[in-house]
mmCIF file of C-alpha atoms in Angstrom:
data_model
loop_
_atom_site.group_PDB
_atom_site.id
_atom_site.type_symbol
_atom_site.label_atom_id
_atom_site.label_comp_id
_atom_site.label_asym_id
_atom_site.label_seq_id
_atom_site.Cartn_x
_atom_site.Cartn_y
_atom_site.Cartn_z
ATOM 1 C CA MET A 270 34.784 -5.224 4.287
ATOM 2 C CA PRO A 271 32.552 -2.809 2.351
ATOM 3 C CA SER A 272 29.410 -4.137 0.710
ATOM 4 C CA ALA A 273 29.000 -4.461 -3.040
ATOM 5 C CA ALA A 274 26.870 -1.314 -3.003
ATOM 6 C CA GLU A 275 29.667 0.625 -1.303
ATOM 7 C CA GLU A 276 32.454 -0.777 -3.494
ATOM 8 C CA ALA A 277 30.848 0.125 -6.791
ATOM 9 C CA PRO A 278 27.948 2.545 -6.394
ATOM 10 C CA PRO A 279 26.033 2.941 -9.657
ATOM 11 C CA ARG A 280 27.206 6.120 -11.364
ATOM 12 C CA GLY A 281 24.690 8.943 -11.432
ATOM 13 C CA TRP A 282 22.272 7.057 -9.208
ATOM 14 C CA ARG A 283 21.432 8.039 -5.657
ATOM 15 C CA LEU A 284 19.852 5.411 -3.435
ATOM 16 C CA ALA A 285 18.068 6.795 -0.386
ATOM 17 C CA VAL A 286 17.246 5.014 2.855
ATOM 18 C CA THR A 287 14.012 6.354 4.336
ATOM 19 C CA ASN A 288 13.295 5.541 7.980
ATOM 20 C CA TYR A 289 9.969 5.392 9.809
ATOM 21 C CA THR A 290 9.262 4.537 13.440
ATOM 22 C CA VAL A 291 5.669 3.658 14.305
ATOM 23 C CA ALA A 292 3.898 2.334 17.398
ATOM 24 C CA PRO A 293 0.444 1.404 16.099
ATOM 25 C CA LYS A 294 -2.373 0.858 18.551
ATOM 26 C CA GLY A 295 -2.925 -2.550 16.983
ATOM 27 C CA TRP A 296 0.680 -3.590 17.707
ATOM 28 C CA ALA A 297 0.204 -3.702 21.489
ATOM 29 C CA ASN A 298 2.107 -6.697 22.884
ATOM 30 C CA GLY A 299 3.759 -7.230 19.508
ATOM 31 C CA PRO A 300 7.530 -7.547 19.039
ATOM 32 C CA SER A 301 9.840 -4.661 18.260
ATOM 33 C CA LEU A 302 10.407 -5.268 14.573
ATOM 34 C CA LYS A 303 12.750 -3.753 11.985
ATOM 35 C CA ILE A 304 11.326 -4.196 8.482
ATOM 36 C CA GLY A 305 13.296 -3.706 5.272
ATOM 37 C CA VAL A 306 10.977 -2.710 2.419
ATOM 38 C CA ILE A 307 11.819 -2.976 -1.284
ATOM 39 C CA ALA A 308 9.174 -1.924 -3.802
ATOM 40 C CA ASP A 309 8.685 -1.470 -7.531
ATOM 41 C CA ILE A 310 11.994 -2.685 -8.899
ATOM 42 C CA HIS A 311 10.778 -2.698 -12.533
ATOM 43 C CA ALA A 312 13.869 -4.608 -13.610
ATOM 44 C CA GLY A 313 15.601 -3.337 -16.742
ATOM 45 C CA GLY A 314 18.091 -0.722 -17.884
ATOM 46 C CA PRO A 315 18.835 2.105 -17.726
ATOM 47 C CA VAL A 316 17.309 2.554 -14.260
ATOM 48 C CA MET A 317 17.355 -0.948 -12.740
ATOM 49 C CA PRO A 318 19.879 -3.270 -14.408
ATOM 50 C CA ALA A 319 20.743 -6.496 -12.612
ATOM 51 C CA ARG A 320 23.869 -5.065 -10.940
ATOM 52 C CA ARG A 321 21.774 -2.299 -9.368
ATOM 53 C CA ILE A 322 19.197 -4.739 -8.073
ATOM 54 C CA ARG A 323 21.951 -6.719 -6.408
ATOM 55 C CA ALA A 324 23.425 -3.501 -4.964
ATOM 56 C CA VAL A 325 20.021 -2.684 -3.445
ATOM 57 C CA ALA A 326 19.845 -6.157 -1.928
ATOM 58 C CA GLU A 327 23.346 -5.855 -0.470
ATOM 59 C CA ARG A 328 22.581 -2.406 0.951
ATOM 60 C CA THR A 329 19.399 -3.746 2.535
ATOM 61 C CA ASN A 330 21.411 -6.509 4.189
ATOM 62 C CA ASP A 331 23.796 -3.879 5.575
ATOM 63 C CA LEU A 332 20.828 -2.275 7.381
ATOM 64 C CA ARG A 333 20.261 -5.531 9.314
ATOM 65 C CA PRO A 334 16.456 -5.797 9.176
ATOM 66 C CA ASP A 335 14.620 -8.470 11.153
ATOM 67 C CA ILE A 336 12.493 -9.197 8.091
ATOM 68 C CA VAL A 337 12.521 -8.104 4.440
ATOM 69 C CA VAL A 338 9.361 -7.584 2.394
ATOM 70 C CA LEU A 339 9.175 -7.143 -1.374
ATOM 71 C CA LEU A 340 6.094 -5.223 -2.486
ATOM 72 C CA GLY A 341 5.771 -6.267 -6.124
ATOM 73 C CA ASP A 342 6.207 -4.878 -9.642
ATOM 74 C CA PHE A 343 9.423 -6.721 -10.349
ATOM 75 C CA SER A 344 8.689 -6.526 -14.073
ATOM 76 C CA ALA A 345 9.212 -3.455 -16.290
ATOM 77 C CA SER A 346 6.929 -3.026 -19.277
ATOM 78 C CA HIS A 347 7.904 0.453 -20.486
ATOM 79 C CA LYS A 348 9.275 0.442 -24.032
ATOM 80 C CA LEU A 349 12.344 2.612 -23.401
ATOM 81 C CA LYS A 350 14.463 -0.057 -21.728
ATOM 82 C CA THR A 351 18.130 -0.085 -22.717
ATOM 83 C CA GLU A 352 18.781 -3.455 -21.102
ATOM 84 C CA GLU A 353 16.547 -6.450 -20.623
ATOM 85 C CA VAL A 354 16.863 -8.259 -17.298
ATOM 86 C CA ALA A 355 15.539 -11.801 -17.449
ATOM 87 C CA PRO A 356 13.208 -12.717 -14.576
ATOM 88 C CA GLN A 357 15.627 -15.422 -13.480
ATOM 89 C CA ASP A 358 18.397 -12.796 -13.263
ATOM 90 C CA TRP A 359 16.529 -10.278 -11.100
ATOM 91 C CA ALA A 360 15.327 -13.104 -8.882
ATOM 92 C CA GLU A 361 18.907 -14.314 -8.504
ATOM 93 C CA ALA A 362 20.003 -10.775 -7.580
ATOM 94 C CA LEU A 363 17.321 -10.674 -4.874
ATOM 95 C CA SER A 364 18.273 -14.106 -3.586
ATOM 96 C CA VAL A 365 21.200 -12.563 -1.660
ATOM 97 C CA LEU A 366 18.730 -10.846 0.704
ATOM 98 C CA LYS A 367 19.030 -12.178 4.244
ATOM 99 C CA ALA A 368 17.041 -11.563 7.431
ATOM 100 C CA PRO A 369 16.373 -13.615 10.586
ATOM 101 C CA LEU A 370 12.627 -13.783 9.845
ATOM 102 C CA GLY A 371 13.130 -14.282 6.131
ATOM 103 C CA VAL A 372 12.295 -12.533 2.876
ATOM 104 C CA HIS A 373 8.643 -12.374 1.808
ATOM 105 C CA ALA A 374 6.977 -11.027 -1.340
ATOM 106 C CA VAL A 375 3.702 -9.960 -2.895
ATOM 107 C CA LEU A 376 3.097 -9.259 -6.572
ATOM 108 C CA GLY A 377 2.107 -6.062 -8.351
ATOM 109 C CA ASN A 378 -0.032 -5.228 -11.347
ATOM 110 C CA HIS A 379 2.931 -5.248 -13.759
ATOM 111 C CA ASP A 380 3.843 -8.773 -12.712
ATOM 112 C CA TRP A 381 0.423 -9.761 -14.008
ATOM 113 C CA TRP A 382 0.196 -7.393 -16.986
ATOM 114 C CA ASP A 383 3.548 -8.488 -18.399
ATOM 115 C CA ASP A 384 2.646 -12.182 -18.222
ATOM 116 C CA HIS A 385 0.763 -12.611 -21.477
ATOM 117 C CA ASP A 386 -0.229 -16.199 -20.703
ATOM 118 C CA ALA A 387 -1.856 -15.061 -17.462
ATOM 119 C CA GLN A 388 -3.697 -12.250 -19.250
ATOM 120 C CA ARG A 389 -4.901 -14.688 -21.915
ATOM 121 C CA THR A 390 -5.985 -17.489 -19.577
ATOM 122 C CA GLY A 391 -7.151 -15.330 -16.695
ATOM 123 C CA LYS A 392 -5.103 -17.181 -14.108
ATOM 124 C CA GLY A 393 -1.641 -17.601 -12.598
ATOM 125 C CA PRO A 394 0.806 -18.393 -11.262
ATOM 126 C CA VAL A 395 2.640 -15.642 -13.107
ATOM 127 C CA LEU A 396 6.306 -15.877 -14.054
ATOM 128 C CA SER A 397 7.377 -13.423 -11.331
ATOM 129 C CA ARG A 398 5.947 -15.716 -8.695
ATOM 130 C CA ARG A 399 7.605 -18.790 -10.147
ATOM 131 C CA VAL A 400 11.112 -17.301 -10.316
ATOM 132 C CA LEU A 401 10.873 -15.902 -6.779
ATOM 133 C CA GLU A 402 9.812 -19.260 -5.411
ATOM 134 C CA ASP A 403 12.617 -20.911 -7.383
ATOM 135 C CA VAL A 404 15.158 -18.901 -5.326
ATOM 136 C CA GLY A 405 13.364 -19.633 -2.051
ATOM 137 C CA ILE A 406 11.345 -16.428 -1.608
ATOM 138 C CA PRO A 407 7.708 -17.165 -0.663
ATOM 139 C CA VAL A 408 5.037 -15.181 -2.488
ATOM 140 C CA TYR A 409 1.794 -14.238 -0.751
ATOM 141 C CA GLU A 410 -1.403 -13.926 -2.771
ATOM 142 C CA ASN A 411 -4.185 -13.708 -0.195
ATOM 143 C CA ASP A 412 -2.166 -15.680 2.320
ATOM 144 C CA ALA A 413 -1.223 -15.192 5.966
ATOM 145 C CA VAL A 414 1.502 -16.756 8.092
ATOM 146 C CA ARG A 415 2.149 -16.534 11.822
ATOM 147 C CA LEU A 416 5.702 -15.498 12.738
ATOM 148 C CA GLU A 417 7.437 -14.908 16.059
ATOM 149 C CA LYS A 418 10.245 -12.712 17.377
ATOM 150 C CA ASP A 419 11.529 -12.676 20.955
ATOM 151 C CA GLY A 420 8.695 -14.980 21.960
ATOM 152 C CA LYS A 421 6.061 -12.549 20.652
ATOM 153 C CA PRO A 422 3.910 -13.616 17.679
ATOM 154 C CA PHE A 423 2.570 -11.554 14.804
ATOM 155 C CA TRP A 424 0.840 -12.289 11.513
ATOM 156 C CA LEU A 425 2.245 -11.416 8.095
ATOM 157 C CA ALA A 426 -0.491 -11.237 5.467
ATOM 158 C CA GLY A 427 -0.156 -10.492 1.767
ATOM 159 C CA LEU A 428 -2.809 -9.607 -0.813
ATOM 160 C CA GLY A 429 -3.005 -10.389 -4.504
ATOM 161 C CA SER A 430 -2.830 -7.436 -6.883
ATOM 162 C CA GLN A 431 -5.915 -5.242 -7.024
ATOM 163 C CA MET A 432 -5.234 -4.518 -10.720
ATOM 164 C CA ALA A 433 -4.130 -7.909 -12.051
ATOM 165 C CA PHE A 434 -6.162 -7.981 -15.254
ATOM 166 C CA ILE A 435 -6.758 -5.253 -17.802
ATOM 167 C CA SER A 436 -10.445 -5.565 -18.630
ATOM 168 C CA SER A 437 -10.669 -2.598 -20.983
ATOM 169 C CA LYS A 438 -8.654 -1.725 -24.091
ATOM 170 C CA ARG A 439 -9.541 1.938 -23.855
ATOM 171 C CA LYS A 440 -6.979 4.671 -23.314
ATOM 172 C CA LYS A 441 -4.920 4.233 -20.156
ATOM 173 C CA ALA A 442 -6.716 6.962 -18.207
ATOM 174 C CA PHE A 443 -10.041 5.144 -18.740
ATOM 175 C CA ARG A 444 -8.969 1.518 -18.396
ATOM 176 C CA LYS A 445 -10.763 -0.794 -16.032
ATOM 177 C CA PHE A 446 -8.984 -3.432 -14.009
ATOM 178 C CA GLN A 447 -9.906 -6.639 -12.256
ATOM 179 C CA GLY A 448 -8.049 -7.687 -9.135
ATOM 180 C CA VAL A 449 -7.150 -11.027 -7.626
ATOM 181 C CA ASP A 450 -7.142 -9.651 -4.083
ATOM 182 C CA ASP A 451 -9.276 -11.169 -1.332
ATOM 183 C CA LEU A 452 -9.008 -9.118 1.846
ATOM 184 C CA ASP A 453 -11.783 -10.936 3.702
ATOM 185 C CA GLY A 454 -10.427 -14.362 2.799
ATOM 186 C CA THR A 455 -6.947 -13.348 3.873
ATOM 187 C CA MET A 456 -8.119 -12.000 7.214
ATOM 188 C CA ALA A 457 -10.121 -15.195 7.813
ATOM 189 C CA GLN A 458 -6.826 -17.107 7.990
ATOM 190 C CA ILE A 459 -5.801 -15.171 11.110
ATOM 191 C CA THR A 460 -6.772 -17.351 14.047
ATOM 192 C CA ASP A 461 -5.707 -15.454 17.171
ATOM 193 C CA ASP A 462 -5.274 -11.914 18.489
ATOM 194 C CA ALA A 463 -1.588 -11.460 17.573
ATOM 195 C CA PRO A 464 -0.952 -8.180 15.685
ATOM 196 C CA VAL A 465 -1.154 -8.112 11.889
ATOM 197 C CA LEU A 466 1.198 -6.660 9.268
ATOM 198 C CA LEU A 467 -0.404 -6.454 5.800
ATOM 199 C CA LEU A 468 1.414 -6.265 2.453
ATOM 200 C CA ALA A 469 -0.645 -4.790 -0.400
ATOM 201 C CA HIS A 470 1.088 -3.644 -3.584
ATOM 202 C CA GLU A 471 -1.522 -1.001 -4.373
ATOM 203 C CA PRO A 472 -2.553 1.331 -1.513
ATOM 204 C CA TYR A 473 -6.124 1.620 -2.819
ATOM 205 C CA ILE A 474 -7.331 -1.061 -0.401
ATOM 206 C CA PHE A 475 -6.425 0.939 2.701
ATOM 207 C CA PRO A 476 -9.890 2.477 3.369
ATOM 208 C CA ARG A 477 -11.244 -1.088 3.613
ATOM 209 C CA VAL A 478 -8.493 -2.476 5.825
ATOM 210 C CA PRO A 479 -9.937 -3.324 9.265
ATOM 211 C CA GLU A 480 -8.579 -1.921 12.523
ATOM 212 C CA ARG A 481 -7.388 -5.446 13.233
ATOM 213 C CA VAL A 482 -4.427 -4.667 10.926
ATOM 214 C CA ALA A 483 -1.809 -2.596 12.732
ATOM 215 C CA LEU A 484 0.239 -1.577 9.684
ATOM 216 C CA THR A 485 -0.210 -1.813 5.920
ATOM 217 C CA LEU A 486 2.808 -1.527 3.612
ATOM 218 C CA SER A 487 2.303 -0.555 -0.038
ATOM 219 C CA GLY A 488 4.185 0.587 -3.110
ATOM 220 C CA HIS A 489 2.873 1.070 -6.674
ATOM 221 C CA THR A 490 2.851 4.877 -6.791
ATOM 222 C CA HIS A 491 6.614 5.534 -7.150
ATOM 223 C CA GLY A 492 5.922 8.518 -4.909
ATOM 224 C CA GLY A 493 4.668 10.299 -8.014
ATOM 225 C CA GLN A 494 7.904 9.444 -9.932
ATOM 226 C CA VAL A 495 8.274 13.008 -11.230
ATOM 227 C CA ARG A 496 7.629 15.684 -8.628
ATOM 228 C CA PHE A 497 8.304 19.409 -8.519
ATOM 229 C CA GLY A 498 7.721 20.708 -5.007
ATOM 230 C CA PHE A 499 4.486 19.104 -3.850
ATOM 231 C CA SER A 500 3.106 18.463 -7.333
ATOM 232 C CA SER A 501 3.287 15.147 -9.138
ATOM 233 C CA VAL A 502 3.465 15.099 -12.917
ATOM 234 C CA THR A 503 2.566 11.441 -13.310
ATOM 235 C CA ARG A 504 -0.946 10.118 -12.780
ATOM 236 C CA THR A 505 -0.057 7.409 -10.347
ATOM 237 C CA LEU A 506 -3.374 7.026 -8.537
ATOM 238 C CA PRO A 507 -6.196 7.086 -11.102
ATOM 239 C CA ARG A 508 -8.623 5.477 -8.644
ATOM 240 C CA THR A 509 -7.901 7.493 -5.506
ATOM 241 C CA GLY A 510 -6.287 10.708 -6.703
ATOM 242 C CA LYS A 511 -3.259 11.726 -4.640
ATOM 243 C CA ARG A 512 -4.613 10.541 -1.322
ATOM 244 C CA TYR A 513 -2.017 7.841 -0.672
ATOM 245 C CA THR A 514 0.817 8.784 -3.007
ATOM 246 C CA TYR A 515 3.731 8.610 -0.590
ATOM 247 C CA GLY A 516 4.700 8.408 3.063
ATOM 248 C CA HIS A 517 3.002 7.581 6.358
ATOM 249 C CA PHE A 518 -0.751 7.869 6.835
ATOM 250 C CA CYS A 519 -2.734 7.240 10.019
ATOM 251 C CA GLU A 520 -6.525 7.003 9.889
ATOM 252 C CA ASP A 521 -8.743 5.691 12.694
ATOM 253 C CA ASP A 522 -5.767 4.080 14.462
ATOM 254 C CA ARG A 523 -4.810 2.293 11.219
ATOM 255 C CA ASN A 524 -1.388 2.951 9.706
ATOM 256 C CA LEU A 525 -0.237 2.888 6.082
ATOM 257 C CA ILE A 526 3.271 3.455 4.741
ATOM 258 C CA VAL A 527 3.661 3.905 0.981
ATOM 259 C CA SER A 528 7.154 3.438 -0.422
ATOM 260 C CA GLY A 529 8.415 5.520 -3.328
ATOM 261 C CA GLY A 530 10.057 2.388 -4.687
ATOM 262 C CA LEU A 531 13.057 2.015 -6.953
ATOM 263 C CA GLY A 532 12.185 1.785 -10.633
ATOM 264 C CA CYS A 533 10.037 3.532 -13.206
ATOM 265 C CA SER A 534 6.959 3.017 -15.309
ATOM 266 C CA VAL A 535 5.955 4.722 -18.579
ATOM 267 C CA LEU A 536 9.281 6.615 -18.788
ATOM 268 C CA PRO A 537 12.690 5.681 -17.290
ATOM 269 C CA VAL A 538 12.897 8.962 -15.367
ATOM 270 C CA ARG A 539 12.589 9.914 -11.694
ATOM 271 C CA VAL A 540 12.712 13.574 -10.645
ATOM 272 C CA GLY A 541 12.350 14.753 -7.056
ATOM 273 C CA VAL A 542 11.648 11.212 -5.872
ATOM 274 C CA PRO A 543 14.934 9.346 -5.400
ATOM 275 C CA PRO A 544 14.833 5.554 -5.433
ATOM 276 C CA GLU A 545 14.618 4.303 -1.883
ATOM 277 C CA ILE A 546 14.881 1.437 0.514
ATOM 278 C CA VAL A 547 12.376 1.930 3.331
ATOM 279 C CA MET A 548 13.202 0.844 6.873
ATOM 280 C CA VAL A 549 10.276 0.645 9.282
ATOM 281 C CA GLU A 550 10.760 0.136 13.002
ATOM 282 C CA VAL A 551 7.543 -1.076 14.603
ATOM 283 C CA GLU A 552 7.364 -0.704 18.365
ATOM 284 C CA ASP A 553 5.077 -2.339 20.907
ATOM 285 C CA ALA A 554 2.451 0.343 21.427
ATOM 286 C CA ALA A 555 2.049 -0.489 25.128
ATOM 287 C CA GLU A 556 5.797 -0.354 25.823
ATOM 288 C CA ALA A 557 6.218 2.847 23.800
ATOM 289 C CA ASN A 558 3.491 4.544 25.858
ATOM 290 C CA ASP A 559 5.154 3.396 29.093
ATOM 291 C CA VAL A 560 8.500 4.874 28.005
ATOM 292 C CA ARG A 561 6.880 8.184 27.077
ATOM 293 C CA SER A 562 5.101 8.320 30.440
ATOM 294 C CA VAL A 563 8.362 7.790 32.337
ATOM 295 C CA ALA A 564 10.149 10.396 30.197
ATOM 296 C CA ALA A 565 7.421 12.931 30.912
#
């Protein structure tokens, strides 16, 4: 029977599935793992009404991931929304996600910015976290958990947003932000040598991520959101330029994959960057090298 996404695809909306296969050095002796990645939903019409969010969830299920990760920015704060989606409604749409190793989430800057109580008091938990936990999806804010597949363990770690609080009222290009991320404290929770998968909404942290982390998954940038050729119109990375705007990066045996996400910020428009589900297949580095040696 066809999925909901196949039965009634949203008109005028193309959902891409982008696949990566990586065998990080730090994943030696780790399990072969298929990760479904959903980022930057920014719930609200016209781009991400509730029915579309559910269609994305159903399509992700069709891809049969071992684990699903949600990379934050569930909330949409742009003023050109044609349809409000209540947090309880987008959380309910995501509740249909299923995977053997579960569904796991981190929060993004908009989840903090759009929670006026959190901005006023300087603390959470924000509404996005509460509604996700209400539907059984755990939210990681500087937390780590040890998981296992096929008898092989790995750690899943998730950071708090690096831009949770707006500490300056100046124009957007000159704003300053305060994060709630704690990379060192998160890594201190890892108690053995099993490989580590890190979720960080913003990719800015990547230069500081230790080699101990085999793969970092991020969103936030929307892949530029509006791109003509190789140029991005939007200023998505004010703190790092275009260094980690989109795709797979490998530096000093550390790997980062940045999803282009699904929704929009500032304007409800995406050009040259279709909304996407990302599927990442992580292979045991030792086994992958053995296979390549035999093939050669």
